[in-house]
JSON list of C-alpha atoms and ligand atoms in Angstrom, two decimals:
[
{"chain": "A", "resi": 1, "resn": "MET", "atom": "CA", "xyz": [-29.60, -23.87, -23.99]},
{"chain": "A", "resi": 2, "resn": "GLY", "atom": "CA", "xyz": [-30.97, -25.72, -20.97]},
{"chain": "A", "resi": 3, "resn": "ALA", "atom": "CA", "xyz": [-33.60, -24.98, -18.35]},
{"chain": "A", "resi": 4, "resn": "ASP", "atom": "CA", "xyz": [-31.33, -24.85, -15.26]},
{"chain": "A", "resi": 5, "resn": "GLY", "atom": "CA", "xyz": [-34.36, -23.50, -13.42]},
{"chain": "A", "resi": 6, "resn": "LYS", "atom": "CA", "xyz": [-34.71, -20.64, -15.92]},
{"chain": "A", "resi": 7, "resn": "LEU", "atom": "CA", "xyz": [-38.12, -19.93, -17.44]},
{"chain": "A", "resi": 8, "resn": "PHE", "atom": "CA", "xyz": [-36.59, -19.12, -20.82]},
{"chain": "A", "resi": 9, "resn": "TYR", "atom": "CA", "xyz": [-33.90, -21.82, -20.90]},
{"chain": "A", "resi": 10, "resn": "ASN", "atom": "CA", "xyz": [-31.06, -19.27, -21.16]},
{"chain": "A", "resi": 11, "resn": "ALA", "atom": "CA", "xyz": [-31.99, -18.94, -24.83]},
{"chain": "A", "resi": 12, "resn": "PRO", "atom": "CA", "xyz": [-29.87, -16.36, -26.68]},
{"chain": "A", "resi": 13, "resn": "CYS", "atom": "CA", "xyz": [-32.84, -15.34, -28.83]},
{"chain": "A", "resi": 14, "resn": "MET", "atom": "CA", "xyz": [-36.53, -14.98, -28.11]},
{"chain": "A", "resi": 15, "resn": "VAL", "atom": "CA", "xyz": [-39.16, -14.13, -30.73]},
{"chain": "A", "resi": 16, "resn": "PHE", "atom": "CA", "xyz": [-42.29, -12.40, -29.42]},
{"chain": "A", "resi": 17, "resn": "ILE", "atom": "CA", "xyz": [-45.40, -12.86, -31.56]},
{"chain": "A", "resi": 18, "resn": "ALA", "atom": "CA", "xyz": [-47.97, -10.08, -31.20]},
{"chain": "A", "resi": 19, "resn": "ILE", "atom": "CA", "xyz": [-51.68, -10.75, -31.50]},
{"chain": "A", "resi": 20, "resn": "LYS", "atom": "CA", "xyz": [-54.68, -8.43, -31.72]},
{"chain": "A", "resi": 21, "resn": "GLU", "atom": "CA", "xyz": [-56.26, -7.59, -28.36]},
{"chain": "A", "resi": 22, "resn": "THR", "atom": "CA", "xyz": [-59.72, -8.85, -29.25]},
{"chain": "A", "resi": 23, "resn": "SER", "atom": "CA", "xyz": [-62.08, -10.81, -27.05]},
{"chain": "A", "resi": 24, "resn": "PRO", "atom": "CA", "xyz": [-63.15, -13.48, -27.65]},
{"chain": "A", "resi": 25, "resn": "LYS", "atom": "CA", "xyz": [-60.30, -14.51, -29.93]},
{"chain": "A", "resi": 26, "resn": "GLY", "atom": "CA", "xyz": [-60.97, -16.52, -33.05]},
{"chain": "A", "resi": 27, "resn": "ALA", "atom": "CA", "xyz": [-58.88, -16.91, -36.20]},
{"chain": "A", "resi": 28, "resn": "GLU", "atom": "CA", "xyz": [-56.11, -14.83, -34.58]},
{"chain": "A", "resi": 29, "resn": "LEU", "atom": "CA", "xyz": [-55.22, -17.87, -32.51]},
{"chain": "A", "resi": 30, "resn": "ILE", "atom": "CA", "xyz": [-54.93, -20.05, -35.62]},
{"chain": "A", "resi": 31, "resn": "ASP", "atom": "CA", "xyz": [-52.68, -17.43, -37.23]},
{"chain": "A", "resi": 32, "resn": "LEU", "atom": "CA", "xyz": [-50.62, -17.28, -34.03]},
{"chain": "A", "resi": 33, "resn": "GLY", "atom": "CA", "xyz": [-50.10, -21.04, -34.08]},
{"chain": "A", "resi": 34, "resn": "ILE", "atom": "CA", "xyz": [-49.18, -21.02, -37.77]},
{"chain": "A", "resi": 35, "resn": "VAL", "atom": "CA", "xyz": [-46.61, -18.26, -37.26]},
{"chain": "A", "resi": 36, "resn": "ALA", "atom": "CA", "xyz": [-45.09, -20.02, -34.24]},
{"chain": "A", "resi": 37, "resn": "GLN", "atom": "CA", "xyz": [-44.93, -23.34, -36.06]},
{"chain": "A", "resi": 38, "resn": "ASN", "atom": "CA", "xyz": [-43.36, -21.74, -39.16]},
{"chain": "A", "resi": 39, "resn": "ILE", "atom": "CA", "xyz": [-40.69, -20.13, -36.98]},
{"chain": "A", "resi": 40, "resn": "SER", "atom": "CA", "xyz": [-39.99, -23.55, -35.45]},
{"chain": "A", "resi": 41, "resn": "LEU", "atom": "CA", "xyz": [-39.86, -25.31, -38.82]},
{"chain": "A", "resi": 42, "resn": "ALA", "atom": "CA", "xyz": [-37.59, -22.67, -40.33]},
{"chain": "A", "resi": 43, "resn": "ALA", "atom": "CA", "xyz": [-35.31, -22.77, -37.27]},
{"chain": "A", "resi": 44, "resn": "SER", "atom": "CA", "xyz": [-35.17, -26.57, -37.27]},
{"chain": "A", "resi": 45, "resn": "SER", "atom": "CA", "xyz": [-34.33, -26.57, -40.99]},
{"chain": "A", "resi": 46, "resn": "LEU", "atom": "CA", "xyz": [-31.32, -24.39, -40.13]},
{"chain": "A", "resi": 47, "resn": "GLY", "atom": "CA", "xyz": [-30.27, -26.66, -37.26]},
{"chain": "A", "resi": 48, "resn": "ILE", "atom": "CA", "xyz": [-31.45, -24.19, -34.62]},
{"chain": "A", "resi": 49, "resn": "ASP", "atom": "CA", "xyz": [-33.26, -25.68, -31.61]},
{"chain": "A", "resi": 50, "resn": "ASN", "atom": "CA", "xyz": [-36.50, -24.03, -30.54]},
{"chain": "A", "resi": 51, "resn": "CYS", "atom": "CA", "xyz": [-39.24, -24.12, -27.94]},
{"chain": "A", "resi": 52, "resn": "HIS", "atom": "CA", "xyz": [-42.72, -22.57, -28.01]},
{"chain": "A", "resi": 53, "resn": "CYS", "atom": "CA", "xyz": [-42.96, -20.62, -24.79]},
{"chain": "A", "resi": 54, "resn": "GLY", "atom": "CA", "xyz": [-46.41, -19.69, -23.51]},
{"chain": "A", "resi": 55, "resn": "LEU", "atom": "CA", "xyz": [-45.00, -18.81, -20.09]},
{"chain": "A", "resi": 56, "resn": "VAL", "atom": "CA", "xyz": [-43.90, -15.49, -21.62]},
{"chain": "A", "resi": 57, "resn": "ALA", "atom": "CA", "xyz": [-47.44, -14.42, -20.65]},
{"chain": "A", "resi": 58, "resn": "PHE", "atom": "CA", "xyz": [-46.13, -13.85, -17.10]},
{"chain": "A", "resi": 59, "resn": "CYS", "atom": "CA", "xyz": [-43.99, -10.96, -18.40]},
{"chain": "A", "resi": 60, "resn": "PHE", "atom": "CA", "xyz": [-47.10, -9.24, -19.71]},
{"chain": "A", "resi": 61, "resn": "ALA", "atom": "CA", "xyz": [-49.31, -9.97, -16.70]},
{"chain": "A", "resi": 62, "resn": "GLY", "atom": "CA", "xyz": [-47.49, -7.62, -14.33]},
{"chain": "A", "resi": 63, "resn": "GLY", "atom": "CA", "xyz": [-46.86, -3.91, -14.01]},
{"chain": "A", "resi": 64, "resn": "LYS", "atom": "CA", "xyz": [-44.15, -3.89, -16.68]},
{"chain": "A", "resi": 65, "resn": "ALA", "atom": "CA", "xyz": [-46.47, -5.01, -19.49]},
{"chain": "A", "resi": 66, "resn": "GLU", "atom": "CA", "xyz": [-46.75, -1.58, -21.12]},
{"chain": "A", "resi": 67, "resn": "GLU", "atom": "CA", "xyz": [-43.00, -0.98, -20.88]},
{"chain": "A", "resi": 68, "resn": "PHE", "atom": "CA", "xyz": [-42.27, -4.34, -22.53]},
{"chain": "A", "resi": 69, "resn": "LYS", "atom": "CA", "xyz": [-44.83, -3.69, -25.29]},
{"chain": "A", "resi": 70, "resn": "ARG", "atom": "CA", "xyz": [-43.28, -0.29, -25.99]},
{"chain": "A", "resi": 71, "resn": "LYS", "atom": "CA", "xyz": [-39.74, -1.66, -26.06]},
{"chain": "A", "resi": 72, "resn": "LEU", "atom": "CA", "xyz": [-40.80, -4.48, -28.37]},
{"chain": "A", "resi": 73, "resn": "LYS", "atom": "CA", "xyz": [-42.59, -1.93, -30.61]},
{"chain": "A", "resi": 74, "resn": "PHE", "atom": "CA", "xyz": [-45.97, -3.65, -30.46]},
{"chain": "A", "resi": 75, "resn": "GLU", "atom": "CA", "xyz": [-48.56, -1.66, -32.40]},
{"chain": "A", "resi": 76, "resn": "ASP", "atom": "CA", "xyz": [-51.43, -0.21, -30.36]},
{"chain": "A", "resi": 77, "resn": "GLY", "atom": "CA", "xyz": [-54.16, -2.78, -29.77]},
{"chain": "A", "resi": 78, "resn": "TYR", "atom": "CA", "xyz": [-51.75, -5.73, -29.83]},
{"chain": "A", "resi": 79, "resn": "GLU", "atom": "CA", "xyz": [-50.57, -7.97, -27.02]},
{"chain": "A", "resi": 80, "resn": "CYS", "atom": "CA", "xyz": [-48.08, -10.81, -26.75]},
{"chain": "A", "resi": 81, "resn": "GLY", "atom": "CA", "xyz": [-49.62, -14.08, -27.92]},
{"chain": "A", "resi": 82, "resn": "LEU", "atom": "CA", "xyz": [-46.69, -16.45, -27.69]},
{"chain": "A", "resi": 83, "resn": "SER", "atom": "CA", "xyz": [-42.92, -16.52, -27.88]},
{"chain": "A", "resi": 84, "resn": "VAL", "atom": "CA", "xyz": [-40.49, -18.92, -29.48]},
{"chain": "A", "resi": 85, "resn": "LEU", "atom": "CA", "xyz": [-37.09, -19.50, -27.91]},
{"chain": "A", "resi": 86, "resn": "LEU", "atom": "CA", "xyz": [-34.20, -20.11, -30.31]},
{"chain": "A", "resi": 87, "resn": "GLY", "atom": "CA", "xyz": [-30.76, -21.48, -29.55]},
{"chain": "A", "resi": 88, "resn": "TYR", "atom": "CA", "xyz": [-28.71, -24.62, -29.34]},
{"chain": "A", "resi": 89, "resn": "GLY", "atom": "CA", "xyz": [-29.87, -27.28, -26.87]},
{"chain": "A", "resi": 90, "resn": "LYS", "atom": "CA", "xyz": [-27.57, -28.86, -24.33]},
{"chain": "A", "resi": 91, "resn": "ASN", "atom": "CA", "xyz": [-29.08, -32.25, -25.00]},
{"chain": "A", "resi": 92, "resn": "GLU", "atom": "CA", "xyz": [-30.08, -33.99, -28.20]},
{"chain": "A", "resi": 93, "resn": "GLY", "atom": "CA", "xyz": [-33.82, -34.72, -28.24]},
{"chain": "A", "resi": 94, "resn": "MET", "atom": "CA", "xyz": [-35.36, -37.56, -30.16]},
{"chain": "A", "resi": 95, "resn": "PRO", "atom": "CA", "xyz": [-38.47, -37.08, -32.32]},
{"chain": "A", "resi": 96, "resn": "HIS", "atom": "CA", "xyz": [-41.61, -38.53, -30.76]},
{"chain": "A", "resi": 97, "resn": "THR", "atom": "CA", "xyz": [-43.17, -41.61, -32.27]},
{"chain": "A", "resi": 98, "resn": "PRO", "atom": "CA", "xyz": [-46.64, -40.60, -33.47]},
{"chain": "A", "resi": 99, "resn": "ASP", "atom": "CA", "xyz": [-49.45, -42.35, -31.61]},
{"chain": "A", "resi": 100, "resn": "LYS", "atom": "CA", "xyz": [-51.35, -43.75, -34.57]},
{"chain": "A", "resi": 101, "resn": "SER", "atom": "CA", "xyz": [-54.19, -44.89, -32.28]},
{"chain": "A", "resi": 102, "resn": "LYS", "atom": "CA", "xyz": [-55.22, -41.22, -32.15]},
{"chain": "A", "resi": 103, "resn": "ILE", "atom": "CA", "xyz": [-55.44, -40.93, -35.94]},
{"chain": "A", "resi": 104, "resn": "THR", "atom": "CA", "xyz": [-58.50, -42.12, -37.84]},
{"chain": "A", "resi": 105, "resn": "PHE", "atom": "CA", "xyz": [-57.76, -43.31, -41.37]},
{"chain": "A", "resi": 106, "resn": "ILE", "atom": "CA", "xyz": [-60.80, -43.40, -43.65]},
{"chain": "A", "resi": 107, "resn": "GLY", "atom": "CA", "xyz": [-61.05, -45.24, -46.96]},
{"chain": "B", "resi": 201, "resn": "LIG", "atom": "C1", "xyz": [-48.70, -23.09, -27.11]},
{"chain": "B", "resi": 201, "resn": "LIG", "atom": "C2", "xyz": [-47.54, -23.77, -26.40]},
{"chain": "B", "resi": 201, "resn": "LIG", "atom": "C3", "xyz": [-46.92, -23.13, -25.34]},
{"chain": "B", "resi": 201, "resn": "LIG", "atom": "C4", "xyz": [-45.85, -23.75, -24.70]},
{"chain": "B", "resi": 201, "resn": "LIG", "atom": "N1", "xyz": [-45.23, -23.11, -23.67]},
{"chain": "B", "resi": 201, "resn": "LIG", "atom": "C5", "xyz": [-44.14, -23.66, -23.08]},
{"chain": "B", "resi": 201, "resn": "LIG", "atom": "C6", "xyz": [-43.41, -22.99, -22.06]},
{"chain": "B", "resi": 201, "resn": "LIG", "atom": "O1", "xyz": [-43.74, -21.86, -21.69]},
{"chain": "B", "resi": 201, "resn": "LIG", "atom": "N2", "xyz": [-42.34, -23.61, -21.52]},
{"chain": "B", "resi": 201, "resn": "LIG", "atom": "C7", "xyz": [-41.94, -24.86, -21.93]},
{"chain": "B", "resi": 201, "resn": "LIG", "atom": "O2", "xyz": [-40.97, -25.37, -21.41]},
{"chain": "B", "resi": 201, "resn": "LIG", "atom": "N3", "xyz": [-42.60, -25.52, -22.89]},
{"chain": "B", "resi": 201, "resn": "LIG", "atom": "C8", "xyz": [-43.68, -24.95, -23.49]},
{"chain": "B", "resi": 201, "resn": "LIG", "atom": "N4", "xyz": [-44.34, -25.60, -24.50]},
{"chain": "B", "resi": 201, "resn": "LIG", "atom": "C9", "xyz": [-43.88, -26.95, -24.88]},
{"chain": "B", "resi": 201, "resn": "LIG", "atom": "C10", "xyz": [-42.67, -26.92, -25.75]},
{"chain": "B", "resi": 201, "resn": "LIG", "atom": "O3", "xyz": [-42.75, -25.95, -26.78]},
{"chain": "B", "resi": 201, "resn": "LIG", "atom": "C11", "xyz": [-42.50, -28.28, -26.43]},
{"chain": "B", "resi": 201, "resn": "LIG", "atom": "O4", "xyz": [-43.63, -28.55, -27.21]},
{"chain": "B", "resi": 201, "resn": "LIG", "atom": "C12", "xyz": [-42.37, -29.33, -25.39]},
{"chain": "B", "resi": 201, "resn": "LIG", "atom": "O5", "xyz": [-41.25, -29.03, -24.61]},
{"chain": "B", "resi": 201, "resn": "LIG", "atom": "C13", "xyz": [-42.19, -30.71, -26.03]},
{"chain": "B", "resi": 201, "resn": "LIG", "atom": "O6", "xyz": [-41.05, -30.72, -26.77]},
{"chain": "B", "resi": 201, "resn": "LIG", "atom": "P1", "xyz": [-40.60, -32.05, -27.47]},
{"chain": "B", "resi": 201, "resn": "LIG", "atom": "O7", "xyz": [-41.71, -32.37, -28.41]},
{"chain": "B", "resi": 201, "resn": "LIG", "atom": "O8", "xyz": [-39.34, -31.68, -28.21]},
{"chain": "B", "resi": 201, "resn": "LIG", "atom": "O9", "xyz": [-40.42, -33.04, -26.42]},
{"chain": "B", "resi": 201, "resn": "LIG", "atom": "C14", "xyz": [-45.41, -25.02, -25.14]},
{"chain": "B", "resi": 201, "resn": "LIG", "atom": "C15", "xyz": [-46.02, -25.63, -26.22]},
{"chain": "B", "resi": 201, "resn": "LIG", "atom": "C16", "xyz": [-47.07, -25.02, -26.86]},
{"chain": "B", "resi": 201, "resn": "LIG", "atom": "C17", "xyz": [-47.71, -25.71, -28.03]}
]
């Protein structure tokens, strides 16, 4: 899986996470992040590369939004919150070194 100019990195699998269509959003966004992160952690534990993909929003911003929601079997009152791309990366990434200057240790 690599970008090659493709929005979704040619990923063979894409998970769409639905979220309630409320406004303003509150705890739903925390739940959304937890779900996305759990998908990533589970995938990584299985050796599957993954990428949170907020740009999926473009698919639901146009005239095909309702068609996509129907095909993905979103319940009424739900919209796409985020997607996670799954596959095998072309390149090996290295974990980032945490910037400890941004962490406050107390005690
Ligand atoms: C909410 C959210 C949405 C994101 N959307 C995209 C996206 O649409 N496309 C993309 O390439 N990266 C997106 N990213 C960034 C990647 O998921 C990833 O965090 C970034 O590429 C850094 O990866 P690295 O830590 O392995 O370097 C998003 C990250 C978050 C947290």
